[in-house]
Short mmCIF file of C-alpha atoms in Angstrom, two decimals:
data_model
loop_
_atom_site.label_atom_id
_atom_site.label_comp_id
_atom_site.label_asym_id
_atom_site.label_seq_id
_atom_site.Cartn_x
_atom_site.Cartn_y
_atom_site.Cartn_z
CA MET A 15 -76.84 129.44 10.28
CA GLY A 16 -78.28 126.38 12.00
CA ALA A 17 -76.81 122.93 12.30
CA THR A 18 -79.20 121.66 9.61
CA THR A 19 -77.64 123.82 6.89
CA LEU A 20 -76.09 121.87 4.02
CA TRP A 21 -72.91 123.52 2.76
CA THR A 22 -71.64 123.10 -0.79
CA ARG A 23 -67.93 123.11 -1.52
CA ASP A 24 -68.21 126.48 -3.30
CA ALA A 25 -70.02 127.99 -0.32
CA VAL A 26 -67.31 126.73 2.05
CA ALA A 27 -64.61 128.15 -0.23
CA SER A 28 -66.39 131.51 -0.31
CA ARG A 29 -66.55 131.72 3.48
CA ILE A 30 -62.87 130.77 3.80
CA LEU A 31 -61.94 133.56 1.38
CA ALA A 32 -64.02 135.87 3.57
CA GLY A 33 -61.68 135.05 6.45
CA GLU A 34 -63.44 132.26 8.34
CA THR A 35 -61.55 129.25 9.70
CA LEU A 36 -63.62 126.26 8.54
CA ILE A 37 -62.73 122.60 9.10
CA ILE A 38 -64.68 119.44 8.32
CA TYR A 39 -65.22 116.86 11.07
CA ARG A 40 -67.46 113.82 10.52
CA ASP A 41 -69.42 115.61 7.79
CA HIS A 42 -69.92 118.65 10.04
CA LEU A 43 -68.59 122.05 9.09
CA LEU A 44 -66.80 123.53 12.08
CA ARG A 45 -66.28 127.27 12.35
CA ILE A 46 -63.30 127.98 14.62
CA PRO A 47 -63.56 131.42 16.25
CA GLN A 48 -60.46 133.59 16.42
CA SER A 49 -60.45 133.33 20.21
CA TRP A 50 -60.05 129.54 20.08
CA LEU A 51 -57.56 129.75 17.21
CA ASN A 52 -55.40 131.88 19.52
CA ALA A 53 -55.95 129.63 22.55
CA HIS A 54 -55.68 126.19 20.93
CA PRO A 55 -53.26 124.10 23.09
CA GLY A 56 -51.58 122.63 20.01
CA GLY A 57 -50.98 126.04 18.45
CA SER A 58 -52.88 127.79 15.67
CA LEU A 59 -50.96 126.11 12.84
CA ALA A 60 -52.36 122.73 13.88
CA LEU A 61 -55.77 124.10 12.88
CA LEU A 62 -54.76 126.31 9.95
CA HIS A 63 -53.21 123.37 8.06
CA PHE A 64 -56.68 121.79 7.86
CA VAL A 65 -58.84 124.72 6.77
CA GLY A 66 -61.12 123.45 4.02
CA ARG A 67 -60.12 119.84 4.66
CA ASP A 68 -61.61 116.82 6.38
CA ALA A 69 -59.63 116.55 9.62
CA THR A 70 -61.68 113.78 11.25
CA ASP A 71 -58.81 111.31 11.61
CA GLU A 72 -56.37 113.93 12.89
CA ILE A 73 -58.86 115.36 15.39
CA GLU A 74 -59.73 111.96 16.84
CA ALA A 75 -56.08 110.89 16.99
CA TYR A 76 -55.10 113.99 19.00
CA HIS A 77 -58.07 114.58 21.30
CA LEU A 78 -59.57 112.88 24.31
CA ASP A 79 -63.13 111.54 24.18
CA HIS A 80 -64.25 114.31 26.53
CA THR A 81 -62.86 116.95 24.15
CA LEU A 82 -64.57 115.32 21.17
CA THR A 83 -67.95 115.75 22.88
CA LEU A 84 -67.38 119.52 22.90
CA ILE A 85 -66.69 119.78 19.16
CA PRO A 86 -70.34 119.86 17.97
CA ARG A 87 -70.75 123.30 19.56
CA TYR A 88 -68.63 124.66 16.69
CA SER A 89 -70.77 123.04 13.99
CA ILE A 90 -72.62 125.39 11.64
CA GLY A 91 -74.10 122.65 9.50
CA ARG A 92 -73.13 119.68 7.37
CA VAL A 93 -71.17 119.57 4.14
CA GLN A 94 -72.17 118.16 0.78
CA LEU A 95 -70.22 114.97 0.14
CA THR A 96 -69.32 113.06 -3.00
CA GLU A 97 -69.18 109.30 -3.41
CA HIS A 98 -65.72 109.31 -1.78
CA GLY A 99 -66.34 111.94 0.86
CA TRP A 100 -65.37 115.61 1.00
CA VAL A 101 -63.39 117.09 -1.87
CA PRO A 102 -60.66 119.06 -0.07
CA LEU A 103 -59.54 122.62 -0.58
CA VAL A 104 -55.98 123.85 -0.14
CA PRO A 105 -55.61 125.65 3.22
CA PRO A 106 -54.59 129.30 2.63
CA VAL A 107 -51.54 128.92 4.93
CA MET A 108 -50.19 126.30 2.51
CA THR A 109 -50.16 128.85 -0.31
CA GLY A 110 -48.60 131.60 1.80
CA TRP A 111 -51.72 133.37 3.07
CA VAL A 112 -52.38 134.13 6.74
CA ARG A 113 -54.70 136.37 8.76
CA ARG A 114 -53.27 139.07 10.99
CA LEU A 115 -54.32 142.33 12.59
CA GLY A 116 -54.39 145.23 10.17
CA PRO A 117 -53.97 148.97 10.83
CA GLY A 118 -57.62 149.22 11.81
CA GLY A 119 -57.31 146.53 14.45
CA LYS A 120 -59.26 143.98 12.39
CA GLN A 121 -58.08 140.65 11.01
CA GLU A 122 -56.94 140.99 7.39
CA TRP A 123 -55.35 138.73 4.80
CA PHE A 124 -51.58 138.96 4.44
CA GLN A 125 -49.41 137.14 1.93
CA GLU A 126 -46.27 136.07 3.81
CA ALA A 127 -44.85 133.92 0.98
CA ALA A 128 -45.39 132.98 -2.65
CA ASP A 129 -46.49 129.49 -3.64
CA ALA A 130 -44.53 127.46 -6.15
CA ARG A 131 -46.47 124.57 -7.68
CA SER A 132 -44.82 121.58 -9.26
CA LEU A 133 -44.41 121.64 -13.03
CA GLY A 134 -43.70 117.92 -13.34
CA ASP A 135 -44.62 114.67 -11.66
CA SER A 136 -41.92 112.67 -9.90
CA GLU A 137 -41.33 111.19 -6.45
CA VAL A 138 -39.37 114.26 -5.38
CA SER A 139 -41.69 116.76 -7.10
CA PRO A 140 -45.16 115.20 -7.47
CA SER A 141 -47.74 117.07 -9.52
CA SER A 142 -49.69 117.78 -6.32
CA GLN A 143 -46.82 119.59 -4.61
CA ILE A 144 -47.04 123.17 -3.38
CA LEU A 145 -43.94 124.73 -1.81
CA LEU A 146 -43.49 128.22 -0.41
CA VAL A 147 -40.77 130.64 -1.46
CA GLN A 148 -39.95 134.21 -0.54
CA LYS A 149 -42.08 136.86 -2.23
CA SER A 150 -40.34 138.82 -4.92
CA ASP A 151 -41.08 142.22 -6.41
CA ALA A 152 -42.65 140.40 -9.34
CA SER A 153 -45.00 138.43 -7.06
CA SER A 154 -48.71 139.03 -7.16
CA HIS A 155 -49.82 141.90 -4.96
CA SER A 156 -53.34 140.61 -4.38
CA SER A 157 -54.94 141.66 -1.13
CA ALA A 158 -56.43 138.21 -0.48
CA PRO A 159 -56.21 134.62 -1.72
CA SER A 160 -58.36 133.72 -4.71
CA LEU A 161 -60.69 130.83 -5.41
CA SER A 162 -58.08 129.35 -7.75
CA SER A 163 -55.49 129.31 -4.94
CA LEU A 164 -57.80 127.08 -2.91
CA GLN A 165 -58.03 124.48 -5.68
CA PRO A 166 -55.66 121.50 -5.26
CA PRO A 167 -53.20 120.72 -8.05
CA PRO A 168 -53.73 117.44 -9.95
CA SER A 169 -52.99 114.41 -7.77
CA SER A 170 -51.94 110.87 -8.63
CA LEU A 171 -53.80 109.58 -5.57
CA SER A 172 -57.14 107.80 -5.93
CA PRO A 173 -59.86 109.45 -3.80
CA GLU A 174 -61.53 106.06 -3.52
CA VAL A 175 -58.40 104.40 -2.15
CA GLN A 176 -57.68 107.25 0.26
CA ALA A 177 -61.27 107.12 1.56
CA ARG A 178 -60.87 103.39 2.06
CA HIS A 179 -57.64 103.90 4.01
CA SER A 180 -59.36 106.44 6.22
CA LYS A 181 -62.31 104.15 6.91
CA ALA A 182 -59.99 101.25 7.74
CA TYR A 183 -57.92 103.49 10.02
CA ARG A 184 -60.99 104.43 12.04
CA ALA A 185 -61.81 100.73 12.45
CA LEU A 186 -58.20 100.14 13.55
CA HIS A 187 -58.47 103.00 16.05
CA LYS A 188 -61.56 101.37 17.54
CA ARG A 189 -59.66 98.08 17.90
CA ILE A 190 -56.88 99.94 19.68
CA VAL A 191 -59.40 101.48 22.09
CA ASP A 192 -61.26 98.20 22.63
CA ALA A 193 -57.97 96.45 23.42
CA GLY A 194 -57.46 98.89 26.29
CA LEU A 195 -54.21 100.22 24.85
CA TYR A 196 -54.98 103.79 25.93
CA LYS A 197 -54.74 102.71 29.56
CA THR A 198 -51.42 103.81 31.03
CA PRO A 199 -49.38 100.98 32.63
CA TYR A 200 -48.13 103.05 35.55
CA LEU A 201 -46.60 100.22 37.57
CA THR A 202 -45.13 98.01 34.84
CA GLY A 203 -44.35 100.89 32.47
CA TYR A 204 -43.23 103.88 34.49
CA GLY A 205 -42.20 101.91 37.59
CA PRO A 206 -38.95 100.58 36.07
CA GLU A 207 -38.34 103.98 34.42
CA VAL A 208 -38.57 105.90 37.69
CA LEU A 209 -36.07 103.47 39.20
CA ARG A 210 -33.77 103.98 36.22
CA TYR A 211 -34.03 107.78 36.47
CA THR A 212 -33.29 107.65 40.19
CA LEU A 213 -30.27 105.40 39.65
CA LEU A 214 -28.76 107.59 36.92
CA ALA A 215 -29.30 110.81 38.88
CA SER A 216 -27.89 109.25 42.06
CA VAL A 217 -24.76 107.95 40.33
CA SER A 218 -24.21 111.38 38.75
CA ALA A 219 -24.56 113.11 42.14
CA TYR A 220 -22.34 110.54 43.90
CA ALA A 221 -19.60 110.88 41.26
CA TYR A 222 -19.79 114.68 41.43
CA HIS A 223 -19.49 114.56 45.23
CA HIS A 224 -16.27 112.54 44.84
CA ASN A 225 -14.99 114.94 42.18
CA TRP A 226 -15.29 112.35 39.38
CA LEU A 227 -16.55 115.07 37.13
CA MET A 228 -16.55 113.35 33.74
CA THR A 229 -18.29 110.30 35.20
CA SER A 230 -20.87 112.60 36.74
CA ALA A 231 -21.33 114.41 33.41
CA VAL A 232 -21.88 111.13 31.55
CA PHE A 233 -24.56 109.94 33.97
CA LEU A 234 -26.25 113.34 34.00
CA GLY A 235 -26.44 113.16 30.20
CA LEU A 236 -27.88 109.64 30.40
CA PHE A 237 -30.41 110.89 32.96
CA TRP A 238 -31.53 113.69 30.61
CA HIS A 239 -31.59 111.25 27.69
CA GLN A 240 -33.96 108.88 29.49
CA LEU A 241 -36.08 111.52 31.20
CA VAL A 242 -37.02 113.23 27.94
CA PHE A 243 -39.07 110.18 26.91
CA THR A 244 -41.50 110.79 29.76
CA ALA A 245 -41.61 114.51 28.95
CA HIS A 246 -42.55 113.46 25.41
CA ASP A 247 -45.41 111.29 26.70
CA LEU A 248 -46.72 114.08 28.92
CA GLY A 249 -46.59 116.57 26.04
CA HIS A 250 -48.88 114.24 24.09
CA MET A 251 -51.24 113.87 27.09
CA GLY A 252 -50.29 110.22 27.04
CA VAL A 253 -49.80 109.61 30.77
CA THR A 254 -52.67 110.82 32.98
CA HIS A 255 -54.67 111.98 29.91
CA ASN A 256 -55.49 115.18 31.79
CA TRP A 257 -54.10 118.30 30.13
CA ALA A 258 -53.38 120.29 33.29
CA VAL A 259 -51.79 117.41 35.19
CA ASP A 260 -49.70 116.23 32.27
CA ARG A 261 -48.55 119.78 31.51
CA LEU A 262 -47.54 120.39 35.13
CA LEU A 263 -45.51 117.17 35.22
CA ALA A 264 -44.03 117.89 31.79
CA THR A 265 -42.93 121.37 32.91
CA LEU A 266 -41.28 119.92 36.00
CA ILE A 267 -39.31 117.45 33.89
CA ALA A 268 -38.56 119.51 30.78
CA ASP A 269 -38.06 122.99 32.26
CA PHE A 270 -37.00 122.49 35.88
CA ILE A 271 -34.77 119.45 35.30
CA GLY A 272 -33.87 119.70 31.61
CA GLY A 273 -33.82 123.44 30.90
CA LEU A 274 -36.09 123.06 27.85
CA SER A 275 -39.50 124.59 27.13
CA ILE A 276 -42.30 122.03 27.01
CA GLY A 277 -44.56 124.72 25.53
CA TRP A 278 -42.24 125.12 22.56
CA TRP A 279 -41.86 121.38 22.15
CA VAL A 280 -45.62 120.71 22.11
CA GLN A 281 -46.29 123.38 19.48
CA ASN A 282 -43.35 122.29 17.34
CA HIS A 283 -44.05 118.58 17.68
CA ASN A 284 -47.76 118.82 16.88
CA VAL A 285 -47.03 120.58 13.60
CA HIS A 286 -44.39 117.95 12.80
CA HIS A 287 -46.91 115.16 13.37
CA LEU A 288 -49.58 116.78 11.19
CA VAL A 289 -47.50 117.79 8.14
CA THR A 290 -44.70 115.25 8.48
CA ASN A 291 -41.75 115.75 6.13
CA HIS A 292 -43.26 118.68 4.23
CA PRO A 293 -40.30 120.93 3.27
CA SER A 294 -42.21 124.19 3.77
CA HIS A 295 -44.19 123.27 6.88
CA ASP A 296 -42.52 120.58 9.03
CA PRO A 297 -40.05 122.26 11.43
CA ASP A 298 -38.39 118.92 12.23
CA ILE A 299 -36.80 118.72 8.77
CA GLU A 300 -36.06 122.44 8.40
CA HIS A 301 -32.42 122.62 9.46
CA ILE A 302 -30.88 125.05 7.00
CA PRO A 303 -27.98 125.96 7.00
CA PHE A 304 -26.69 122.69 8.49
CA PHE A 305 -28.85 119.99 6.88
CA ALA A 306 -31.02 119.60 3.79
CA ILE A 307 -32.72 116.25 3.16
CA SER A 308 -34.40 117.38 -0.06
CA PRO A 309 -33.01 119.25 -3.07
CA HIS A 310 -35.97 121.64 -2.72
CA PHE A 311 -34.19 123.27 0.22
CA LEU A 312 -31.62 124.50 -2.27
CA SER A 313 -34.31 126.88 -3.57
CA SER A 314 -34.43 128.98 -0.37
CA LEU A 315 -37.87 127.84 0.79
CA TRP A 316 -40.12 129.77 3.15
CA SER A 317 -41.02 128.12 6.47
CA SER A 318 -44.62 128.64 7.61
CA TYR A 319 -43.55 127.57 11.12
CA TYR A 320 -40.47 129.77 11.58
CA LYS A 321 -41.94 132.60 9.48
CA ARG A 322 -38.73 133.20 7.59
CA THR A 323 -36.91 132.24 4.42
CA MET A 324 -34.46 129.37 4.82
CA HIS A 325 -31.75 130.97 2.73
CA PHE A 326 -29.50 128.73 0.70
CA ASP A 327 -26.62 131.19 1.02
CA ARG A 328 -22.84 130.74 1.00
CA PHE A 329 -22.87 129.56 4.60
CA ALA A 330 -25.49 126.93 3.81
CA LYS A 331 -23.73 125.85 0.62
CA PHE A 332 -20.55 125.19 2.55
CA PHE A 333 -22.18 123.09 5.28
CA ILE A 334 -24.64 121.20 3.09
CA ALA A 335 -21.87 120.24 0.67
CA VAL A 336 -20.27 118.29 3.54
CA GLN A 337 -23.38 117.56 5.62
CA HIS A 338 -22.95 113.77 5.39
CA LYS A 339 -19.50 114.15 6.93
CA LEU A 340 -20.58 116.54 9.69
CA PHE A 341 -23.84 114.76 10.57
CA TYR A 342 -22.67 113.21 13.84
CA VAL A 343 -20.67 116.29 14.82
CA VAL A 344 -23.75 118.50 14.50
CA MET A 345 -25.93 115.91 16.25
CA ALA A 346 -23.49 115.94 19.18
CA PHE A 347 -24.46 119.55 19.88
CA ALA A 348 -28.15 119.28 18.98
CA ARG A 349 -29.28 119.94 22.55
CA PHE A 350 -27.98 123.50 22.32
CA ASN A 351 -30.33 124.03 19.38
CA LEU A 352 -33.21 122.92 21.62
CA TYR A 353 -32.22 125.64 24.10
CA ALA A 354 -32.23 128.25 21.33
CA ASN A 355 -35.67 127.22 20.06
CA SER A 356 -37.08 127.00 23.59
CA TYR A 357 -35.94 130.44 24.70
CA THR A 358 -36.91 132.10 21.42
CA PHE A 359 -40.42 130.66 21.82
CA LEU A 360 -40.78 131.86 25.41
CA TYR A 361 -39.41 135.31 24.53
CA GLN A 362 -41.98 135.67 21.77
CA LYS A 363 -44.70 134.71 24.25
CA VAL A 364 -43.74 137.72 26.38
CA TRP A 365 -45.42 139.93 23.77
CA ASP A 366 -48.25 137.52 23.04
CA THR A 367 -51.36 138.68 24.87
CA LYS A 368 -53.32 135.67 23.58
CA ARG A 369 -51.32 132.79 24.97
CA ALA A 370 -52.50 129.25 24.44
CA ARG A 371 -54.64 127.33 26.91
CA GLY A 372 -53.34 127.56 30.44
CA GLY A 373 -52.88 131.34 30.10
CA TYR A 374 -50.19 132.97 32.12
CA TRP A 375 -49.62 130.19 34.64
CA ALA A 376 -48.11 127.79 32.09
CA TRP A 377 -45.77 130.46 30.69
CA ARG A 378 -44.83 131.80 34.12
CA LEU A 379 -44.19 128.31 35.44
CA GLU A 380 -41.85 127.65 32.53
CA ILE A 381 -39.91 130.84 33.23
CA ILE A 382 -39.62 129.85 36.90
CA GLY A 383 -38.54 126.39 35.80
CA LEU A 384 -35.75 127.71 33.57
CA ILE A 385 -34.48 130.02 36.30
CA PHE A 386 -34.44 127.05 38.64
CA PHE A 387 -32.62 124.90 36.06
CA TRP A 388 -29.83 127.37 35.39
CA SER A 389 -29.51 128.02 39.12
CA TRP A 390 -28.82 124.40 40.00
CA PHE A 391 -26.94 123.53 36.81
CA GLY A 392 -24.97 126.76 37.00
CA ARG A 393 -24.00 125.82 40.55
CA VAL A 394 -22.87 122.41 39.28
CA LEU A 395 -20.65 124.04 36.64
CA TYR A 396 -19.30 126.56 39.13
CA GLY A 397 -18.42 123.72 41.50
CA CYS A 398 -16.16 122.16 38.87
CA GLY A 399 -13.41 124.51 40.03
CA THR A 400 -12.03 125.91 36.78
CA TRP A 401 -13.67 127.16 33.62
CA GLN A 402 -11.90 124.45 31.60
CA ARG A 403 -13.38 121.69 33.76
CA ALA A 404 -16.77 123.39 33.74
CA LEU A 405 -16.69 123.59 29.93
CA ALA A 406 -15.72 119.91 29.70
CA TYR A 407 -18.59 118.99 32.06
CA LEU A 408 -21.03 121.05 30.00
CA LEU A 409 -19.97 119.51 26.69
CA VAL A 410 -19.78 115.91 27.89
CA SER A 411 -23.19 116.00 29.60
CA HIS A 412 -24.77 117.42 26.44
CA VAL A 413 -22.96 115.22 23.92
CA VAL A 414 -24.07 112.09 25.80
CA THR A 415 -27.70 112.95 24.88
CA SER A 416 -26.92 112.99 21.14
CA PRO A 417 -27.99 109.38 20.36
CA LEU A 418 -31.54 110.51 21.11
CA HIS A 419 -31.36 113.14 18.36
CA VAL A 420 -29.84 110.65 15.93
CA GLN A 421 -32.61 108.16 16.68
CA ILE A 422 -35.39 110.68 16.03
CA VAL A 423 -34.08 111.80 12.65
CA LEU A 424 -33.64 108.18 11.54
CA SER A 425 -37.42 107.85 11.54
CA HIS A 426 -37.93 110.63 8.97
CA PHE A 427 -34.78 111.87 7.22
CA SER A 428 -34.64 108.92 4.82
CA MET A 429 -38.35 108.97 4.00
CA PRO A 430 -40.08 110.84 1.12
CA THR A 431 -40.58 114.60 1.35
CA GLY A 432 -42.89 115.02 -1.63
CA ASP A 433 -46.21 116.75 -0.95
CA LEU A 434 -49.10 114.56 -2.15
CA GLY A 435 -51.62 117.30 -1.43
CA PRO A 436 -54.82 117.53 0.64
CA PHE A 437 -56.28 114.36 -0.92
CA GLU A 438 -53.80 112.21 1.02
CA SER A 439 -55.38 110.46 4.00
CA PHE A 440 -53.92 110.66 7.50
CA PRO A 441 -52.78 106.99 7.67
CA HIS A 442 -51.27 107.09 4.16
CA ARG A 443 -49.28 110.24 4.94
CA GLN A 444 -47.95 108.96 8.26
CA MET A 445 -46.90 105.56 6.92
CA ARG A 446 -45.32 107.10 3.82
CA THR A 447 -43.13 109.54 5.77
CA THR A 448 -42.23 107.53 8.89
CA THR A 449 -40.22 104.41 9.64
CA ASP A 450 -39.50 102.24 12.68
CA VAL A 451 -36.04 101.46 14.02
CA ILE A 452 -35.74 97.75 14.70
CA CYS A 453 -34.03 96.79 17.94
CA PRO A 454 -34.03 93.84 20.37
CA GLU A 455 -36.76 94.08 23.00
CA SER A 456 -34.12 94.08 25.74
CA MET A 457 -32.61 97.24 24.23
CA GLY A 458 -35.90 99.06 23.72
CA PHE A 459 -35.41 101.23 26.82
CA ILE A 460 -32.44 102.92 25.13
CA HIS A 461 -34.83 104.22 22.50
CA GLY A 462 -37.52 104.84 25.11
CA GLY A 463 -39.89 102.70 23.05
CA LEU A 464 -40.06 105.50 20.48
CA HIS A 465 -38.26 103.42 17.88
CA LEU A 466 -41.84 102.36 17.00
CA GLN A 467 -42.46 105.70 15.31
CA VAL A 468 -44.95 104.48 12.70
CA THR A 469 -47.46 103.41 15.34
CA HIS A 470 -46.70 106.51 17.42
CA HIS A 471 -47.45 108.78 14.45
CA LEU A 472 -50.74 107.02 13.82
CA PHE A 473 -51.73 107.16 17.51
CA PRO A 474 -49.75 110.00 19.15
CA ARG A 475 -51.66 109.88 22.47
CA LEU A 476 -51.10 106.16 22.92
CA PRO A 477 -49.05 105.40 26.05
CA ARG A 478 -45.51 104.67 24.92
CA HIS A 479 -45.32 101.33 26.72
CA ASN A 480 -48.26 100.02 24.67
CA LEU A 481 -46.76 100.83 21.27
CA LYS A 482 -45.35 97.33 20.78
CA ARG A 483 -48.74 95.66 21.20
CA ALA A 484 -50.38 98.27 19.00
CA SER A 485 -47.73 97.91 16.27
CA ALA A 486 -48.84 94.29 15.68
CA LEU A 487 -52.33 95.59 14.86
CA VAL A 488 -50.88 98.35 12.67
CA LYS A 489 -48.81 95.88 10.65
CA LYS A 490 -51.93 93.79 10.03
CA PHE A 491 -53.78 96.96 8.97
CA ALA A 492 -50.95 97.91 6.60
CA LYS A 493 -50.99 94.48 4.97
CA GLU A 494 -54.76 94.57 4.48
CA GLU A 495 -54.66 98.06 2.99
CA GLY A 496 -51.63 97.54 0.78
CA LEU A 497 -49.59 100.10 2.70
CA THR A 498 -45.89 99.81 3.47
CA TYR A 499 -44.87 99.52 7.10
CA ALA A 500 -41.27 100.75 6.85
CA GLU A 501 -38.68 99.57 9.35
CA PHE A 502 -34.94 98.99 9.43
CA GLY A 503 -32.16 98.38 11.94
CA PHE A 504 -30.25 101.15 13.66
CA VAL A 505 -27.10 100.63 11.56
CA ASN A 506 -28.97 100.42 8.25
CA GLY A 507 -31.05 103.42 9.28
CA ASN A 508 -27.91 105.46 9.78
CA LYS A 509 -26.65 104.35 6.37
CA GLU A 510 -29.94 105.41 4.77
CA VAL A 511 -29.80 108.86 6.35
CA ILE A 512 -26.16 109.39 5.43
CA GLY A 513 -27.03 108.32 1.89
CA VAL A 514 -29.78 110.93 1.65
CA LEU A 515 -27.50 113.65 3.03
CA ARG A 516 -24.72 112.62 0.63
CA GLY A 517 -27.14 112.75 -2.31
CA VAL A 518 -28.17 116.33 -1.61
CA ALA A 519 -24.54 117.29 -0.90
CA GLU A 520 -23.53 116.00 -4.33
CA GLN A 521 -26.22 118.13 -5.92
CA VAL A 522 -24.81 121.18 -4.15
CA LYS A 523 -21.38 120.37 -5.55
CA LEU A 524 -22.89 119.87 -9.01
CA ILE A 525 -24.60 123.26 -8.79
CA GLY A 526 -21.24 124.78 -7.86
CA GLN A 527 -19.53 123.10 -10.80
CA VAL A 528 -22.21 124.28 -13.22
CA ALA A 529 -21.95 127.81 -11.85
CA ARG A 530 -18.17 127.76 -12.29
CA VAL A 531 -18.49 126.49 -15.87
CA GLU A 532 -21.10 129.15 -16.69
CA ALA A 533 -18.92 131.83 -15.12
CA GLN A 534 -15.94 130.64 -17.12
CA GLU A 535 -17.97 130.59 -20.34
CA ALA A 536 -19.20 134.12 -19.64
CA MET A 537 -15.64 135.27 -19.00
CA ASP A 538 -14.42 133.59 -22.17
CA LYS A 539 -17.10 135.39 -24.17
CA LYS A 540 -16.13 138.72 -22.65
CA LEU A 541 -12.46 138.08 -23.45
CA ALA A 542 -13.34 137.05 -27.00
CA VAL A 543 -15.35 140.24 -27.52
CA ALA A 544 -12.54 142.31 -26.02
CA ASP A 545 -10.05 140.54 -28.26
CA GLU A 546 -12.17 141.27 -31.36
CA VAL A 547 -12.45 144.92 -30.39
CA TYR A 548 -8.71 145.14 -29.80
CA THR A 549 -7.94 143.39 -33.13
CA GLY A 550 -10.29 145.77 -34.96
CA GLN A 551 -8.59 148.76 -33.40
CA GLN A 552 -5.17 147.46 -34.44
CA LYS A 553 -6.32 146.99 -38.04
CA SER A 554 -7.75 150.49 -38.17
CA ILE A 555 -4.40 151.85 -37.01
#
């Protein structure tokens, strides 16, 4: 169909049910071919979470101007709007439906999970919420999603207000651009950082040369801690703003120097940014069996990112019951979890013949980078002399990076996890689920400038060193729109997170107590019945 075609909501829904990937951008209906869905640099889930929805704000926040000029080629017409814009549909992936190759080699619908819609309306379980759980034998065995599954549950949000927020956000984005905040301050921003990286690496090497192993390990950990901030910027195309150049530099830093996969991080992080704090879809809050920041995780939810059920089993019950006590212990070893996720991702890509943009060179370069990393770092550990000293060096260097992991979770763990549905605008969702960590300007380098997470989530490509200037504009925007710009100090932020973890832990204990009481009551009933039977037998004798 031509670009002049006017699509109704029902017609769009019908084509989605037929298997097409349709997304709305500035009133245009975009049809995303399977080839681009496979090759999208941000991963397929970044697109699938917006099927049937208006993704204008998200698309413009994540893409360069040059990329935006290419989008019209995917347009198959315009959509029919209401007074407050497009009335969204629920993306099939958010109700457990995905497309995959069938026995005949063609794309077919497959239900990977069952959807569980909220029966009430509270902050934790809003009426608009849809969570995913493992399919059971009693689940529907439909061969495809239905029209009813695409219809959003009732929402407490006002479409008029959300449309206003979106319009105001676009005006804010223009002010950000006009202020020149997308221009990277190479000299004043990255100049001091390169000097800092060089100093930390040099001190680590000097200490190692003099056999001051623990001192060397500490400074190596500090070097990794600081360097990851630049890898983060490059992953967002926030440095040179050229995908190939930024990815090459990011691979050098993340893979060759840090031993982590930048490919995994980009895919994971993009999904986190787009569906922030959603229990079934945001991988950055899915940490079963060690952490659960929402009581919904106690229901063994399905993860659309990890493609598995996050089982609330005995192992999880034990850890989550004491998660507030083990928080810092687990965070101390968080870097090892990054290794596990990185290598799992790259292993899966071995069998993926449709790798994302960059094709084989990006994947191959990462593999070369990891071999290089473990060659030089393995040599460092071997040079420690004994396995005990090597183990101590390994642990110290990795534990030193843990404040970074603590900082990142502070920005989300204490914020709401309720799903307000597809009606929620991009700025409303980001400001509702994200908070800043307040710190003196002189200490900002410790956080890498990423303590300003609210502004970063609204403008992910914005150079990190410009976040402070941009945050002043965001705070003004929030005040004008009646939105909350959440922020708290590092100490209070830790208290908030521990409080959330303690709250869920207490619910786990309560569930255990209820289970024990019910078990005892059941046993008492069985004993009473047995006693009656025995008494009756005695009387008959």
